[in-house]
XYZ file of N, CA and C in Angstrom:
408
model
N 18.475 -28.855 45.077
C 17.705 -29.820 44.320
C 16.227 -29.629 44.615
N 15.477 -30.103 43.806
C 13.742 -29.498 43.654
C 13.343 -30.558 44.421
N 12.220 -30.330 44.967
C 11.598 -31.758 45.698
C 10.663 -31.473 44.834
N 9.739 -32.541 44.771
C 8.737 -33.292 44.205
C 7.430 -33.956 45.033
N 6.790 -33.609 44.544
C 5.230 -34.055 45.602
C 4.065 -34.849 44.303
N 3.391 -35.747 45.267
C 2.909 -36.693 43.977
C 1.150 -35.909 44.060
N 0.532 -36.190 43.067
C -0.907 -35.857 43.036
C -1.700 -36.875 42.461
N -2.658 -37.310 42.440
C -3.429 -38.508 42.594
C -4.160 -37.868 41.391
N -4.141 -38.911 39.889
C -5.127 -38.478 39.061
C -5.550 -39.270 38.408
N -6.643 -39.437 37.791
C -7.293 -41.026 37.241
C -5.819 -41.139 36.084
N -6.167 -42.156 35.679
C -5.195 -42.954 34.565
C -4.971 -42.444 33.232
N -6.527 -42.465 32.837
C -6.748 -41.817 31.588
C -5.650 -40.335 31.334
N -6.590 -39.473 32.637
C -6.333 -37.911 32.447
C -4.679 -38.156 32.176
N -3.575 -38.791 33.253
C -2.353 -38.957 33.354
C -1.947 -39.150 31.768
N -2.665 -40.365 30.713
C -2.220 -40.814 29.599
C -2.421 -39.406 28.689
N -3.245 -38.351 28.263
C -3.784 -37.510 27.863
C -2.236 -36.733 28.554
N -2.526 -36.193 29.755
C -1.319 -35.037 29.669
C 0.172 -35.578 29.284
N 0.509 -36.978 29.733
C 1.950 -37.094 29.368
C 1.803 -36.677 27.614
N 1.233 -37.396 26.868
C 0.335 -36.678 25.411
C 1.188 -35.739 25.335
N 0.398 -34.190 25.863
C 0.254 -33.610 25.723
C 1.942 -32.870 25.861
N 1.981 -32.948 27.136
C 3.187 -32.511 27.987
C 4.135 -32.668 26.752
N 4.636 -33.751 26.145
C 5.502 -33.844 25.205
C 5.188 -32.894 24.187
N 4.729 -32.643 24.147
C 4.242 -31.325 22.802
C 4.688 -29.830 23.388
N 4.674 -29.689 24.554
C 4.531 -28.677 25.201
C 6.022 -28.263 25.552
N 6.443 -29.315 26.661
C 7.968 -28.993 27.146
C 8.578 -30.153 27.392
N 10.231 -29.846 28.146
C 10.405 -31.006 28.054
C 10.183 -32.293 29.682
N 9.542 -31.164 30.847
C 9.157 -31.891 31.752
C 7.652 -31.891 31.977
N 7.347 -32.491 32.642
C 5.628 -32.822 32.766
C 5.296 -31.291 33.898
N 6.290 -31.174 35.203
C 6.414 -29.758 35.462
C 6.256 -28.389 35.036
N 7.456 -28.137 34.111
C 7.159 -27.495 32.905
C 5.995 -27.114 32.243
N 5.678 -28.196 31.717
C 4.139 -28.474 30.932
C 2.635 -27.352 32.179
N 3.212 -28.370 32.980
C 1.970 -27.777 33.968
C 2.237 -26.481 34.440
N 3.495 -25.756 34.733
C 3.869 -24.727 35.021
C 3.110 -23.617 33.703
N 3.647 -24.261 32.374
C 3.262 -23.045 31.650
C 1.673 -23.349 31.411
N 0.745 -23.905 31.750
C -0.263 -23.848 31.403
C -1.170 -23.184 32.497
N -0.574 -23.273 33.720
C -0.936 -22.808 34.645
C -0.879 -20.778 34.714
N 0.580 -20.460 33.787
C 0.875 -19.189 33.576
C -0.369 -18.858 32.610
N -0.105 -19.273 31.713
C -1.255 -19.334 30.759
C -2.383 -18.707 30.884
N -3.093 -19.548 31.777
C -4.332 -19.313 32.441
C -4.551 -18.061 33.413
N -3.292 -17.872 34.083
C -3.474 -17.003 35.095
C -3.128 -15.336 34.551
N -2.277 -15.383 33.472
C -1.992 -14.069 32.760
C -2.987 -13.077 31.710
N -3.712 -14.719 30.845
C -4.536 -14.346 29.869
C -6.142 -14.128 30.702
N -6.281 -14.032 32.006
C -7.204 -14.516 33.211
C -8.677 -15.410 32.568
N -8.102 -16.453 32.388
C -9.210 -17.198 31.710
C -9.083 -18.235 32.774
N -10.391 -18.730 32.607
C -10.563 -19.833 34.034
C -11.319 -21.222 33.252
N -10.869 -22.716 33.372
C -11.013 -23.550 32.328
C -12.499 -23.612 32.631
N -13.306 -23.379 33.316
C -14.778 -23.223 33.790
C -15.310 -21.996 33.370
N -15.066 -20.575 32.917
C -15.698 -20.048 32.128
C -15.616 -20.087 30.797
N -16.594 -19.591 30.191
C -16.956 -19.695 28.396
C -16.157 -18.199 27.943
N -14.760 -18.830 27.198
C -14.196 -18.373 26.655
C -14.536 -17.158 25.332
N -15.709 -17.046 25.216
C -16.380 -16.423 23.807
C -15.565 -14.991 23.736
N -16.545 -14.124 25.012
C -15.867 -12.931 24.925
C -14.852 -12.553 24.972
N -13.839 -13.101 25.667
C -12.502 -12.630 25.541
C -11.673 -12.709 23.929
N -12.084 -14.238 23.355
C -11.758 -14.398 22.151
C -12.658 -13.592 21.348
N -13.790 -13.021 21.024
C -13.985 -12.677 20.694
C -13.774 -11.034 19.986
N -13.207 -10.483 20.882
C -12.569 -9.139 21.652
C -11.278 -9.270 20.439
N -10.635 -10.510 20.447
C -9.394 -10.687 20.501
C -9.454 -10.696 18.847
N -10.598 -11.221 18.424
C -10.664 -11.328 17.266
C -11.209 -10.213 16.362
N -11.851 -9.491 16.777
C -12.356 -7.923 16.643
C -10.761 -7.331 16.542
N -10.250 -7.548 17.094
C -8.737 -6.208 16.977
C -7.959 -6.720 15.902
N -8.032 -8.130 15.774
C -7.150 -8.457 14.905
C -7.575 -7.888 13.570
N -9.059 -8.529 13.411
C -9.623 -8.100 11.996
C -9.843 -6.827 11.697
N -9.458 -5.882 12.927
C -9.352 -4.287 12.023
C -8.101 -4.375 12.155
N -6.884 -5.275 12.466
C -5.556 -4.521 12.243
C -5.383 -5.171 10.948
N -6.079 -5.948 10.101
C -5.883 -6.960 9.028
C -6.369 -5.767 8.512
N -7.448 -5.149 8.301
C -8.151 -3.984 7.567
C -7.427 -3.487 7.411
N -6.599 -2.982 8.177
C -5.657 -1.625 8.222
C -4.647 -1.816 7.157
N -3.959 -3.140 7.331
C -2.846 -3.353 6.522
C -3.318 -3.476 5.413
N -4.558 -3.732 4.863
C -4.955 -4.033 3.577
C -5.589 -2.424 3.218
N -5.736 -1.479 4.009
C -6.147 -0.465 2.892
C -4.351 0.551 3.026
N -3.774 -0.052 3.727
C -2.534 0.971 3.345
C -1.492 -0.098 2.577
N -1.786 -1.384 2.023
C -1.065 -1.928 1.163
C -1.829 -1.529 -0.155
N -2.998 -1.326 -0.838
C -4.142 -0.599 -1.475
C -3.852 0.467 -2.199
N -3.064 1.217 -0.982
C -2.309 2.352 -0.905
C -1.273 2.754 -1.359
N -0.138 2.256 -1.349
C 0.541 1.806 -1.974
C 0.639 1.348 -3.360
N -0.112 0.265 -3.296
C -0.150 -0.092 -4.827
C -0.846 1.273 -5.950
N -2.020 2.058 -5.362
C -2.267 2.700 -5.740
C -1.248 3.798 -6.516
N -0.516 4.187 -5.223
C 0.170 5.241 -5.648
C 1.361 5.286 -5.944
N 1.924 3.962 -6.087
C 3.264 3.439 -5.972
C 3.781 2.797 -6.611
N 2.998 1.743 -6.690
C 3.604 0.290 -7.751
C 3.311 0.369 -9.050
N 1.690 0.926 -8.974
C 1.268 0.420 -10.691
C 2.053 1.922 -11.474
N 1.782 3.480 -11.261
C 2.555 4.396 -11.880
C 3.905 3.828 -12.380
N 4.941 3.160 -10.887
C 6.334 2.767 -11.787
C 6.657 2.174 -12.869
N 5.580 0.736 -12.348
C 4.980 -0.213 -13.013
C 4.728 0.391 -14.471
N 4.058 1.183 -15.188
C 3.413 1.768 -16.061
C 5.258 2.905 -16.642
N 5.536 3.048 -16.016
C 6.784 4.286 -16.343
C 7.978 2.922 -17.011
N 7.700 1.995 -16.042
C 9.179 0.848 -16.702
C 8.623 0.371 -17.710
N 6.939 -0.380 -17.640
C 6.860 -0.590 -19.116
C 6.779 -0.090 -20.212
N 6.905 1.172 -19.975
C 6.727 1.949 -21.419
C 8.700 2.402 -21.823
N 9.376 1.925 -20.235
C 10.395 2.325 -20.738
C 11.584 0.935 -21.508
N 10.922 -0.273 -21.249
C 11.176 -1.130 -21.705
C 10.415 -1.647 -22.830
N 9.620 -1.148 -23.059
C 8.941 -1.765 -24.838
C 8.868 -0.456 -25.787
N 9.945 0.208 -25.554
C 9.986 1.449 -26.500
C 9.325 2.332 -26.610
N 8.276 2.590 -25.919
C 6.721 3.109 -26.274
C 7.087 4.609 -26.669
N 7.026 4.920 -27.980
C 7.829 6.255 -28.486
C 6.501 7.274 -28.286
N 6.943 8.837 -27.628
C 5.298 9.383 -27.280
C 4.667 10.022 -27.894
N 3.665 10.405 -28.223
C 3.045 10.523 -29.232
C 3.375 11.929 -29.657
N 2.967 11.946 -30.942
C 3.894 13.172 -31.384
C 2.709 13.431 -32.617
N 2.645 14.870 -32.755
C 1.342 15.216 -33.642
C 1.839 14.349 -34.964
N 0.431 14.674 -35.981
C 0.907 13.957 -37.106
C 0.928 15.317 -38.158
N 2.265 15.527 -39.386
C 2.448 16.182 -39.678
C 1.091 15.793 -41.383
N 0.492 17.079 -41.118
C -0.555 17.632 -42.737
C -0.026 18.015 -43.514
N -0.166 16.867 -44.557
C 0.282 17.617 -45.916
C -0.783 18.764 -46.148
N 0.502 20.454 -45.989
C -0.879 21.636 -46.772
C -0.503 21.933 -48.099
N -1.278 22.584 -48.716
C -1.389 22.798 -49.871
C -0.339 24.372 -50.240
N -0.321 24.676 -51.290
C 0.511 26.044 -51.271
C 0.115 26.773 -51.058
N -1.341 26.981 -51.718
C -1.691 28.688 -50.732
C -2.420 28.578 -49.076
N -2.184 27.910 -48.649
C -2.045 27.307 -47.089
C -0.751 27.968 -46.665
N -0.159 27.547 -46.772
C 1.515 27.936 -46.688
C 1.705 29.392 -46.760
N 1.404 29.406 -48.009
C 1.214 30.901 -48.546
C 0.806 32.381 -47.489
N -0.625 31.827 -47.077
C -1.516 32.449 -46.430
C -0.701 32.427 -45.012
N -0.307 31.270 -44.522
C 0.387 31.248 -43.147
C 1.646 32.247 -42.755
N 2.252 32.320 -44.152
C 3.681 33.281 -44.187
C 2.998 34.330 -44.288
N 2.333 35.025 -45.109
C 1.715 36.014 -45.140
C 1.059 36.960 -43.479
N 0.281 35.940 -43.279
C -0.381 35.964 -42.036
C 1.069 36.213 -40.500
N 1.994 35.657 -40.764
C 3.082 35.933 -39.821
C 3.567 37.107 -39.868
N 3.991 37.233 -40.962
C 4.679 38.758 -41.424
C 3.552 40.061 -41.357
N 2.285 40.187 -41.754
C 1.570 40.847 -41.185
C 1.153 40.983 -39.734
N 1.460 40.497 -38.896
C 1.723 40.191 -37.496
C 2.972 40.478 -36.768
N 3.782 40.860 -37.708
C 5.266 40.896 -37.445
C 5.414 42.456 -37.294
N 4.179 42.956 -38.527
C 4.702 43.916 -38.907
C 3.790 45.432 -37.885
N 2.872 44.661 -37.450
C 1.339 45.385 -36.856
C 2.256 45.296 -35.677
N 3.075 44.296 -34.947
C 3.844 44.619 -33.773
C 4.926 45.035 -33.841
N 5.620 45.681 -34.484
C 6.678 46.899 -35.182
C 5.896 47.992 -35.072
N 5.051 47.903 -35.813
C 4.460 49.166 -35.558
C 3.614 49.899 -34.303
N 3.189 48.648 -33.467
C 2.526 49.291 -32.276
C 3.729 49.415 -30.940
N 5.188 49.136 -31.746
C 5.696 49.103 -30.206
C 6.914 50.351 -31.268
N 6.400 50.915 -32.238
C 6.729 52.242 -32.548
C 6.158 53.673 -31.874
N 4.718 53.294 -32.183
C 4.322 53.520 -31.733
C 4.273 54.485 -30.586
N 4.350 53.425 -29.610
C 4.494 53.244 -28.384
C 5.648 54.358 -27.960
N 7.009 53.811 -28.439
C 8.172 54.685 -28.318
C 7.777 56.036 -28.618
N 7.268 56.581 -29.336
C 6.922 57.774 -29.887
C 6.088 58.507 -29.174
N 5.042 58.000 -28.672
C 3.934 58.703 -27.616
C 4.747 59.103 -26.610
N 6.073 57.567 -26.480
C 6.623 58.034 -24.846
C 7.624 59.345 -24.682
N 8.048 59.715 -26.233
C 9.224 60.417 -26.789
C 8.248 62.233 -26.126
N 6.905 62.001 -26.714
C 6.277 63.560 -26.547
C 6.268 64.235 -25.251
C-alpha cells in the first residue's frame, strides 16, 4: 500500500489544481506525477520563458505542413485532375475529334487519282530500274 505525505499549500492554489487535476487524471497524484514528467522530459522549467523551445517546435511543424502541401499539389497535379479529365470525357460522351470531310469538286478528284497513279507508276519504274542495274 502507498503511503501518503501531506504538503502545505494556500487554499486558492489547492481549489485551482483539484480544477485542474480532474481534467487531467483520475488522482490528484497522478495529476501531479504527470505534470511533473512533463516538465522534466520536455526540459522546460515553469520559471523560464518558454518562446524558444516553442518556437523551434513550431518552425518544424510549419515545414512539415509545407511538405505535405507541395506533395499533395503533386499529386493533384499529376494524378487527380488527368483521371479526372479521362472519366469526364468518358462519361459525357465526348466523341474525338475527327477531321471534317471537303466537299471536292471533280477535277480535284480527278487530279488526285491521276496524281496517285503517276506516282505509282514513277515507283514501278525506279524499283525496275533498280533490278536491272543490279541484273548487269
Amino acid at each position: 500500500m502507498d503511503t501518503f505525505s501531506s504538503i502545505r499549500i494556500k487554499t486558492e492554489v489547492v481549489k485551482d489544481f483539484r480544477k485542474f487535476s480532474k481534467t487531467v487524471a483520475t488522482t490528484h497524484s497522478e495529476a501531479l506525477e504527470a505534470m511533473m514528467t512533463f516538465f522534466i522530459e520536455n526540459e522546460i522549467s515553469p520559471h523560464q520563458d518558454c518562446g524558444p523551445n516553442f518556437q523551434k517546435l513550431e518552425k518544424n511543424i510549419l515545414k512539415r505542413i509545407n511538405a505535405l502541401i507541395a506533395i499533395i499539389k503533386d499529386i493533384e497535379k499529376n494524378q487527380t485532375k488527368p483521371t479526372m479529365v479521362m472519366l469526364q470525357a468518358l462519361f459525357e460522351n465526348v466523341e474525338p475529334k475527327q477531321k471534317l470531310l471537303v466537299e471536292k469538286s471533280f477535277e480535284q478528284l480527278e487530279k488526285e487519282r491521276l496524281n496517285k497513279q503517276f506516282m505509282a507508276r514513277l515507283k514501278e519504274k525506279s524499283e525496275y530500274d533498280n533490278k536491272k542495274e543490279g541484273k548487269d
